[in-house]
GROMACS .gro file of C-alpha atoms in nm:
model
  393
    1MET     CA    1   7.948   8.877   6.613
    2GLY     CA    2   8.195   9.010   6.365
    3ALA     CA    3   8.375   8.755   6.153
    4ALA     CA    4   8.744   8.699   6.222
    5LEU     CA    5   8.736   8.899   6.545
    6ARG     CA    6   8.907   8.622   6.733
    7PRO     CA    7   9.109   8.712   7.043
    8GLU     CA    8   9.427   8.548   6.913
    9ARG     CA    9   9.456   8.843   6.677
   10PHE     CA   10   9.605   9.033   6.969
   11GLY     CA   11   9.868   8.772   7.056
   12ALA     CA   12   9.860   8.508   7.330
   13LEU     CA   13   9.840   8.663   7.672
   14ALA     CA   14   9.908   9.007   7.521
   15TYR     CA   15   9.588   9.143   7.666
   16ASP     CA   16   9.539   9.200   8.036
   17PHE     CA   17   9.193   9.343   8.091
   18ASP     CA   18   9.330   9.539   8.387
   19THR     CA   19   9.634   9.674   8.208
   20ARG     CA   20   9.597  10.044   8.158
   21ARG     CA   21   9.829  10.045   7.860
   22LEU     CA   22   9.619   9.778   7.685
   23SER     CA   23   9.925   9.616   7.536
   24PHE     CA   24   9.730   9.460   7.253
   25MET     CA   25   9.710   9.810   7.103
   26ARG     CA   26  10.043   9.721   6.946
   27ARG     CA   27   9.848   9.484   6.722
   28ARG     CA   28   9.620   9.766   6.617
   29SER     CA   29   9.756   9.776   6.263
   30GLN     CA   30   9.545   9.470   6.185
   31ALA     CA   31   9.222   9.650   6.272
   32SER     CA   32   9.012   9.841   6.021
   33ARG     CA   33   8.803  10.015   6.291
   34PRO     CA   34   8.874  10.160   6.636
   35LEU     CA   35   8.905   9.888   6.900
   36ASN     CA   36   8.606  10.016   7.097
   37ASP     CA   37   8.392   9.970   6.785
   38GLU     CA   38   8.517   9.614   6.741
   39PHE     CA   39   8.461   9.530   7.105
   40GLU     CA   40   8.104   9.661   7.097
   41ARG     CA   41   8.026   9.400   6.832
   42GLY     CA   42   8.172   9.125   7.049
   43LEU     CA   43   8.449   8.872   6.991
   44ASN     CA   44   8.416   8.504   6.909
   45ALA     CA   45   8.556   8.431   7.255
   46PRO     CA   46   8.604   8.652   7.559
   47ILE     CA   47   8.948   8.802   7.592
   48CYS     CA   48   8.926   8.716   7.959
   49LEU     CA   49   8.654   8.609   8.194
   50THR     CA   50   8.592   8.618   8.565
   51TRP     CA   51   8.533   8.281   8.729
   52GLU     CA   52   8.413   8.267   9.085
   53LEU     CA   53   8.509   7.916   9.191
   54THR     CA   54   8.333   7.927   9.527
   55TYR     CA   55   8.111   8.144   9.741
   56ALA     CA   56   8.294   8.018  10.051
   57CYS     CA   57   8.498   8.284  10.228
   58ASN     CA   58   8.671   8.326  10.562
   59LEU     CA   59   8.602   8.701  10.558
   60ALA     CA   60   8.277   8.898  10.534
   61CYS     CA   61   8.370   9.220  10.353
   62VAL     CA   62   8.087   9.470  10.374
   63HIS     CA   63   8.099   9.547  10.001
   64CYS     CA   64   8.141   9.190   9.868
   65LEU     CA   65   8.002   9.188   9.514
   66SER     CA   66   7.896   8.821   9.537
   67SER     CA   67   7.766   8.830   9.896
   68SER     CA   68   8.003   8.545   9.974
   69GLY     CA   69   8.015   8.343  10.295
   70ARG     CA   70   7.906   7.980  10.273
   71ARG     CA   71   7.987   7.729  10.003
   72ASP     CA   72   7.704   7.641   9.766
   73PRO     CA   73   7.672   7.260   9.760
   74ARG     CA   74   7.590   7.280   9.387
   75GLU     CA   75   7.943   7.400   9.302
   76LEU     CA   76   8.099   7.268   8.985
   77THR     CA   77   8.302   6.956   9.059
   78THR     CA   78   8.673   6.930   8.986
   79ALA     CA   79   8.598   6.734   8.670
   80GLU     CA   80   8.341   6.991   8.556
   81CYS     CA   81   8.587   7.274   8.617
   82LYS     CA   82   8.851   7.096   8.412
   83ALA     CA   83   8.599   7.051   8.132
   84VAL     CA   84   8.538   7.427   8.133
   85ILE     CA   85   8.913   7.487   8.118
   86ASP     CA   86   8.940   7.249   7.822
   87GLU     CA   87   8.675   7.452   7.643
   88LEU     CA   88   8.849   7.781   7.725
   89GLU     CA   89   9.169   7.636   7.576
   90ARG     CA   90   8.987   7.542   7.255
   91MET     CA   91   8.837   7.891   7.238
   92GLN     CA   92   9.183   8.044   7.297
   93VAL     CA   93   9.072   8.252   7.595
   94PHE     CA   94   9.383   8.435   7.716
   95TYR     CA   95   9.327   8.396   8.088
   96VAL     CA   96   9.072   8.360   8.365
   97ASN     CA   97   9.038   8.602   8.653
   98ILE     CA   98   8.956   8.369   8.943
   99GLY     CA   99   8.777   8.501   9.247
  100GLY     CA  100   8.505   8.411   9.492
  101GLY     CA  101   8.455   8.404   9.781
  102GLU     CA  102   8.810   8.327   9.872
  103PRO     CA  103   8.914   8.086   9.594
  104THR     CA  104   9.208   7.936   9.784
  105VAL     CA  105   8.977   7.775  10.041
  106ARG     CA  106   8.851   7.540   9.773
  107ARG     CA  107   9.035   7.210   9.822
  108ASP     CA  108   9.115   7.163   9.454
  109PHE     CA  109   9.213   7.526   9.388
  110TRP     CA  110   9.583   7.470   9.323
  111GLU     CA  111   9.507   7.158   9.120
  112LEU     CA  112   9.280   7.365   8.896
  113VAL     CA  113   9.539   7.642   8.864
  114GLU     CA  114   9.800   7.390   8.755
  115TYR     CA  115   9.557   7.230   8.513
  116ALA     CA  116   9.469   7.566   8.356
  117THR     CA  117   9.828   7.675   8.304
  118ALA     CA  118   9.922   7.334   8.165
  119HIS     CA  119   9.644   7.384   7.911
  120HIS     CA  120   9.761   7.729   7.802
  121VAL     CA  121   9.503   7.927   7.999
  122GLY     CA  122   9.667   8.190   8.215
  123VAL     CA  123   9.534   8.250   8.565
  124LYS     CA  124   9.498   8.565   8.767
  125PHE     CA  125   9.345   8.509   9.107
  126SER     CA  126   9.230   8.743   9.380
  127THR     CA  127   9.296   8.653   9.742
  128ASN     CA  128   9.281   8.800  10.090
  129GLY     CA  129   9.621   8.638  10.147
  130SER     CA  130   9.520   8.403  10.427
  131ARG     CA  131   9.631   8.088  10.242
  132ILE     CA  132   9.959   8.225  10.107
  133ASP     CA  133  10.255   8.078  10.294
  134ALA     CA  134  10.628   8.082  10.216
  135ALA     CA  135  10.618   7.754  10.020
  136ARG     CA  136  10.323   7.862   9.809
  137ALA     CA  137  10.482   8.202   9.746
  138GLU     CA  138  10.791   8.030   9.606
  139TRP     CA  139  10.573   7.811   9.385
  140LEU     CA  140  10.398   8.121   9.252
  141ARG     CA  141  10.728   8.296   9.199
  142ALA     CA  142  10.837   8.016   8.968
  143SER     CA  143  10.519   8.023   8.757
  144ASP     CA  144  10.509   8.230   8.439
  145TYR     CA  145  10.134   8.210   8.387
  146VAL     CA  146   9.990   8.279   8.732
  147ASP     CA  147   9.925   8.633   8.849
  148VAL     CA  148   9.826   8.710   9.210
  149GLN     CA  149   9.637   9.008   9.338
  150VAL     CA  150   9.601   9.072   9.710
  151SER     CA  151   9.299   9.269   9.824
  152LEU     CA  152   9.338   9.564  10.058
  153ASP     CA  153   9.078   9.836  10.111
  154GLY     CA  154   9.259  10.065  10.350
  155ALA     CA  155   9.614  10.193  10.360
  156THR     CA  156   9.591  10.157  10.738
  157ALA     CA  157   9.450   9.877  10.951
  158GLU     CA  158   9.189  10.113  11.093
  159VAL     CA  159   9.036  10.188  10.753
  160ASN     CA  160   9.084   9.844  10.597
  161ASP     CA  161   8.955   9.635  10.884
  162ARG     CA  162   8.628   9.828  10.907
  163VAL     CA  163   8.549   9.702  10.558
  164ARG     CA  164   8.725   9.364  10.542
  165GLY     CA  165   8.728   9.249  10.904
  166VAL     CA  166   8.960   9.263  11.204
  167GLY     CA  167   9.308   9.132  11.127
  168SER     CA  168   9.264   9.137  10.749
  169TYR     CA  169   9.512   9.424  10.704
  170ALA     CA  170   9.789   9.231  10.878
  171THR     CA  171   9.705   8.919  10.674
  172ALA     CA  172   9.723   9.106  10.344
  173MET     CA  173  10.048   9.280  10.435
  174ARG     CA  174  10.205   8.949  10.533
  175ALA     CA  175  10.105   8.799  10.197
  176LEU     CA  176  10.247   9.100  10.011
  177GLY     CA  177  10.572   9.051  10.198
  178LEU     CA  178  10.591   8.686  10.096
  179LEU     CA  179  10.519   8.782   9.735
  180ALA     CA  180  10.757   9.077   9.732
  181GLY     CA  181  10.934   9.138   9.406
  182MET     CA  182  10.733   8.892   9.194
  183GLY     CA  183  10.505   9.151   9.037
  184ALA     CA  184  10.193   9.084   9.241
  185LYS     CA  185   9.898   9.321   9.224
  186LEU     CA  186   9.764   9.524   9.516
  187SER     CA  187   9.389   9.541   9.453
  188VAL     CA  188   9.191   9.826   9.607
  189VAL     CA  189   8.820   9.907   9.583
  190ILE     CA  190   8.791  10.284   9.613
  191THR     CA  191   8.545  10.393   9.881
  192ARG     CA  192   8.459  10.711  10.061
  193GLU     CA  193   8.691  10.605  10.343
  194ASN     CA  194   9.002  10.534  10.136
  195ALA     CA  195   8.969  10.770   9.838
  196ASP     CA  196   9.213  11.007  10.009
  197GLN     CA  197   9.474  10.732  10.055
  198LEU     CA  198   9.577  10.677   9.693
  199ASP     CA  199   9.932  10.802   9.748
  200ALA     CA  200   9.964  10.572  10.049
  201PHE     CA  201   9.837  10.272   9.850
  202LYS     CA  202  10.088  10.349   9.575
  203ALA     CA  203  10.365  10.362   9.835
  204ILE     CA  204  10.264  10.021   9.974
  205ALA     CA  205  10.261   9.872   9.626
  206ASP     CA  206  10.602  10.019   9.549
  207GLU     CA  207  10.743   9.889   9.877
  208PHE     CA  208  10.660   9.530   9.781
  209GLY     CA  209  10.738   9.558   9.411
  210ALA     CA  210  10.369   9.523   9.332
  211THR     CA  211  10.142   9.701   9.085
  212LEU     CA  212   9.852   9.903   9.221
  213ARG     CA  213   9.510   9.807   9.085
  214LEU     CA  214   9.218  10.039   9.157
  215THR     CA  215   8.857   9.939   9.100
  216ARG     CA  216   8.528  10.112   9.139
  217LEU     CA  217   8.286  10.033   9.420
  218ARG     CA  218   7.971   9.889   9.264
  219PRO     CA  219   7.635   9.850   9.438
  220SER     CA  220   7.647   9.475   9.373
  221GLY     CA  221   7.596   9.201   9.632
  222ARG     CA  222   7.650   9.340   9.981
  223GLY     CA  223   7.784   9.651   9.813
  224ALA     CA  224   7.420   9.750   9.758
  225ASP     CA  225   7.373   9.771  10.136
  226VAL     CA  226   7.662  10.013  10.188
  227TRP     CA  227   7.654  10.204   9.860
  228ASP     CA  228   7.499  10.521  10.001
  229GLU     CA  229   7.753  10.548  10.282
  230LEU     CA  230   8.065  10.418  10.105
  231HIS     CA  231   8.062  10.532   9.744
  232PRO     CA  232   8.294  10.832   9.696
  233THR     CA  233   8.154  11.181   9.706
  234ARG     CA  234   8.152  11.387   9.388
  235GLN     CA  235   8.450  11.584   9.518
  236GLN     CA  236   8.640  11.260   9.582
  237GLN     CA  237   8.553  11.129   9.235
  238ARG     CA  238   8.703  11.440   9.078
  239ALA     CA  239   9.014  11.397   9.294
  240VAL     CA  240   9.042  11.030   9.189
  241TYR     CA  241   9.010  11.135   8.825
  242GLU     CA  242   9.288  11.392   8.859
  243TRP     CA  243   9.507  11.140   9.043
  244LEU     CA  244   9.459  10.882   8.768
  245LEU     CA  245   9.548  11.138   8.502
  246ALA     CA  246   9.872  11.201   8.688
  247HIS     CA  247   9.957  10.839   8.777
  248GLY     CA  248   9.757  10.629   8.533
  249GLU     CA  249  10.049  10.485   8.340
  250ASP     CA  250  10.163  10.301   8.654
  251VAL     CA  251   9.819  10.197   8.781
  252LEU     CA  252   9.570   9.934   8.659
  253THR     CA  253   9.197  10.008   8.643
  254GLY     CA  254   9.038   9.790   8.373
  255ASP     CA  255   8.708   9.952   8.277
  256SER     CA  256   8.629  10.082   8.625
  257PHE     CA  257   8.641  10.456   8.566
  258PHE     CA  258   8.542  10.525   8.206
  259HIS     CA  259   8.237  10.713   8.339
  260LEU     CA  260   8.476  10.979   8.471
  261GLY     CA  261   8.583  11.060   8.115
  262ALA     CA  262   8.298  11.310   8.111
  263TYR     CA  263   8.520  11.542   8.313
  264GLY     CA  264   8.689  11.615   7.983
  265LYS     CA  265   8.981  11.382   7.913
  266ALA     CA  266   8.937  11.008   7.869
  267LEU     CA  267   9.139  10.790   8.103
  268PRO     CA  268   9.354  10.513   7.950
  269GLY     CA  269   9.182  10.179   7.942
  270LEU     CA  270   8.872  10.021   7.794
  271ASN     CA  271   8.635  10.315   7.773
  272LEU     CA  272   8.311  10.123   7.737
  273CYS     CA  273   8.119   9.847   7.910
  274GLY     CA  274   8.262   9.511   7.804
  275ALA     CA  275   7.976   9.301   7.943
  276GLY     CA  276   7.889   9.016   7.710
  277ARG     CA  277   8.122   9.159   7.448
  278VAL     CA  278   8.475   9.087   7.572
  279VAL     CA  279   8.413   8.973   7.931
  280CYS     CA  280   8.161   8.779   8.136
  281LEU     CA  281   8.132   8.581   8.461
  282ILE     CA  282   8.102   8.212   8.543
  283ASP     CA  283   7.974   8.163   8.897
  284PRO     CA  284   8.043   7.863   9.127
  285ILE     CA  285   7.743   7.663   9.004
  286GLY     CA  286   7.817   7.727   8.637
  287ASP     CA  287   7.576   8.012   8.571
  288VAL     CA  288   7.711   8.258   8.314
  289TYR     CA  289   7.639   8.628   8.367
  290ALA     CA  290   7.712   8.914   8.131
  291CYS     CA  291   7.903   9.107   8.394
  292PRO     CA  292   8.099   9.014   8.710
  293PHE     CA  293   7.917   9.294   8.891
  294ALA     CA  294   7.567   9.200   8.779
  295ILE     CA  295   7.487   8.869   8.948
  296HIS     CA  296   7.113   8.886   8.893
  297GLU     CA  297   6.869   8.682   8.687
  298THR     CA  298   6.825   8.981   8.455
  299PHE     CA  299   7.183   8.928   8.331
  300LEU     CA  300   7.189   8.547   8.337
  301ALA     CA  301   7.285   8.413   7.995
  302GLY     CA  302   7.287   8.037   8.060
  303ASN     CA  303   7.472   7.761   8.242
  304VAL     CA  304   7.784   7.569   8.138
  305ARG     CA  305   7.627   7.242   8.255
  306ASP     CA  306   7.350   7.272   7.999
  307ALA     CA  307   7.540   7.324   7.676
  308GLY     CA  308   7.895   7.430   7.754
  309PHE     CA  309   8.043   7.774   7.790
  310GLY     CA  310   8.111   7.825   7.419
  311THR     CA  311   7.745   7.777   7.330
  312VAL     CA  312   7.638   8.029   7.591
  313TRP     CA  313   7.894   8.282   7.470
  314ARG     CA  314   7.803   8.243   7.104
  315ASP     CA  315   7.428   8.187   7.115
  316SER     CA  316   7.288   8.353   7.428
  317SER     CA  317   7.008   8.589   7.331
  318LEU     CA  318   7.122   8.824   7.608
  319PHE     CA  319   7.476   8.844   7.474
  320ARG     CA  320   7.349   8.893   7.120
  321GLU     CA  321   7.135   9.182   7.241
  322LEU     CA  322   7.427   9.342   7.425
  323ARG     CA  323   7.637   9.322   7.107
  324GLU     CA  324   7.384   9.522   6.911
  325PRO     CA  325   7.428   9.901   6.890
  326GLN     CA  326   7.305  10.048   7.215
  327ALA     CA  327   7.080  10.352   7.225
  328ALA     CA  328   7.210  10.651   7.418
  329GLY     CA  329   6.874  10.688   7.590
  330ALA     CA  330   6.844  10.969   7.839
  331CYS     CA  331   7.211  11.057   7.791
  332GLY     CA  332   7.182  11.106   7.416
  333SER     CA  333   7.155  11.484   7.440
  334CYS     CA  334   7.464  11.514   7.662
  335SER     CA  335   7.771  11.649   7.486
  336MET     CA  336   7.994  11.411   7.688
  337TYR     CA  337   7.811  11.087   7.602
  338ASP     CA  338   8.085  10.968   7.369
  339ALA     CA  339   8.332  11.004   7.658
  340CYS     CA  340   8.140  10.822   7.933
  341ARG     CA  341   7.902  10.605   7.724
  342GLY     CA  342   7.637  10.638   7.993
  343GLY     CA  343   7.848  10.462   8.255
  344CYS     CA  344   7.823  10.122   8.423
  345MET     CA  345   7.532   9.888   8.353
  346ALA     CA  346   7.555   9.715   8.692
  347ALA     CA  347   7.583  10.041   8.887
  348LYS     CA  348   7.271  10.172   8.716
  349PHE     CA  349   7.072   9.852   8.761
  350PHE     CA  350   7.140   9.806   9.132
  351THR     CA  351   7.065  10.169   9.216
  352GLY     CA  352   6.725  10.150   9.046
  353LEU     CA  353   6.820  10.347   8.737
  354PRO     CA  354   6.718  10.239   8.384
  355LEU     CA  355   6.995  10.083   8.178
  356ALA     CA  356   6.946  10.360   7.923
  357GLY     CA  357   6.974  10.621   8.197
  358PRO     CA  358   7.271  10.805   8.347
  359ASP     CA  359   7.530  10.644   8.573
  360PRO     CA  360   7.452  10.695   8.944
  361GLU     CA  361   7.790  10.871   8.972
  362CYS     CA  362   7.742  11.084   8.660
  363VAL     CA  363   7.987  11.372   8.697
  364PHE     CA  364   7.709  11.621   8.623
  365GLY     CA  365   7.482  11.479   8.891
  366HIS     CA  366   7.218  11.353   8.647
  367GLY     CA  367   7.224  11.006   8.802
  368GLU     CA  368   7.162  11.135   9.153
  369ARG     CA  369   6.862  11.335   9.035
  370ALA     CA  370   6.720  11.044   8.836
  371ARG     CA  371   6.735  10.785   9.116
  372ARG     CA  372   6.392  10.684   9.234
  373GLY     CA  373   6.193  10.371   9.296
  374GLU     CA  374   6.285  10.030   9.435
  375ARG     CA  375   6.634   9.890   9.390
  376PRO     CA  376   6.671   9.533   9.262
  377ARG     CA  377   6.825   9.290   9.508
  378PRO     CA  378   7.096   9.032   9.433
  379SER     CA  379   6.962   8.688   9.350
  380GLN     CA  380   7.130   8.519   9.649
  381ASP     CA  381   7.315   8.616   9.964
  382HIS     CA  382   7.562   8.349  10.065
  383SER     CA  383   7.648   8.515  10.393
  384ARG     CA  384   7.297   8.510  10.535
  385VAL     CA  385   7.148   8.196  10.384
  386LYS     CA  386   7.290   7.874  10.525
  387LEU     CA  387   7.344   7.683  10.202
  388CYS     CA  388   7.603   7.440  10.330
  389ASP     CA  389   7.692   7.298  10.670
  390GLU     CA  390   8.062   7.290  10.583
  391SER     CA  391   8.291   7.552  10.727
  392PRO     CA  392   8.396   7.802  10.458
  393VAL     CA  393   8.759   7.726  10.546
   0.00000   0.00000   0.00000
């Protein structure tokens, strides 16, 4: 890793990995190279990381990236979670993006949120809204270091509930109402069924004073089972690209759509894969993966119980390999490689494509033509394997 590339260079909490404007660009004057070049070499600590606190969930979304359902009895304890937070504070990690499962069903969830913010680690958590009541909404409204994003995958109940379950649209809308005006996020995974509803999603977000966050459907977890039927068509991808060009300054995407840059104009955001370089995932049992969308032994870097998170981040052979210059592979002869960088590692892996091959949604169709052979399966499915007798709620 490059010396002195510590995240505090960009200012505490100045970086939101989902913020299209990438506010830390204002600190750019301190950099001697383009930010993408610095990020490829990796930072001494992740700017942010995703932490799935539990696999327990009271929904069964068909595209769930972690195949959530039942709690894993090996979950990190409250004390172990606090120890991880202490380490993140020492490493000056800006914030954690907490998910699951449904993180709010964990009994110590709010205790851990309070502990994190008291120790200067900001929290952004994703929820289906089922545990947000009026009292909790007021508590969140008063917190400066907690960001809430409510998941919704259809601008109508008909579309949403086919993916997330009957009644989930009403639950999410109720939560958005309780959180109105506090700057919550409306988080949408773009699918074939909702790709034509972007204007409607933006209207919902505006109605509740929320910010729209759009993410790409990945063939991870249960998403692998529905990828062929739910990932947007090529025509829809082009329409999404054009919509983001027109509305991107008001919409968050993180690094979801950098593969669409091959259409000609790069979208704002982090236009490369940040796996193991600026982001990673801690799962409920403490396993550390390079990417939140690649929960598979191939991308397992270590476990926080063995040596602590910092040791995994600094010394993992997998992370060191990812921080080395990556070969363009099969995409090297493409004139648009510098724009799309070959696309998403997880999307390629779970559709059976080589990591040095084209993205399965390559705008030129190279990924579709290259797909062949057996697709890897997720390491575990927490919706179909009865890991714990406890109710997920």
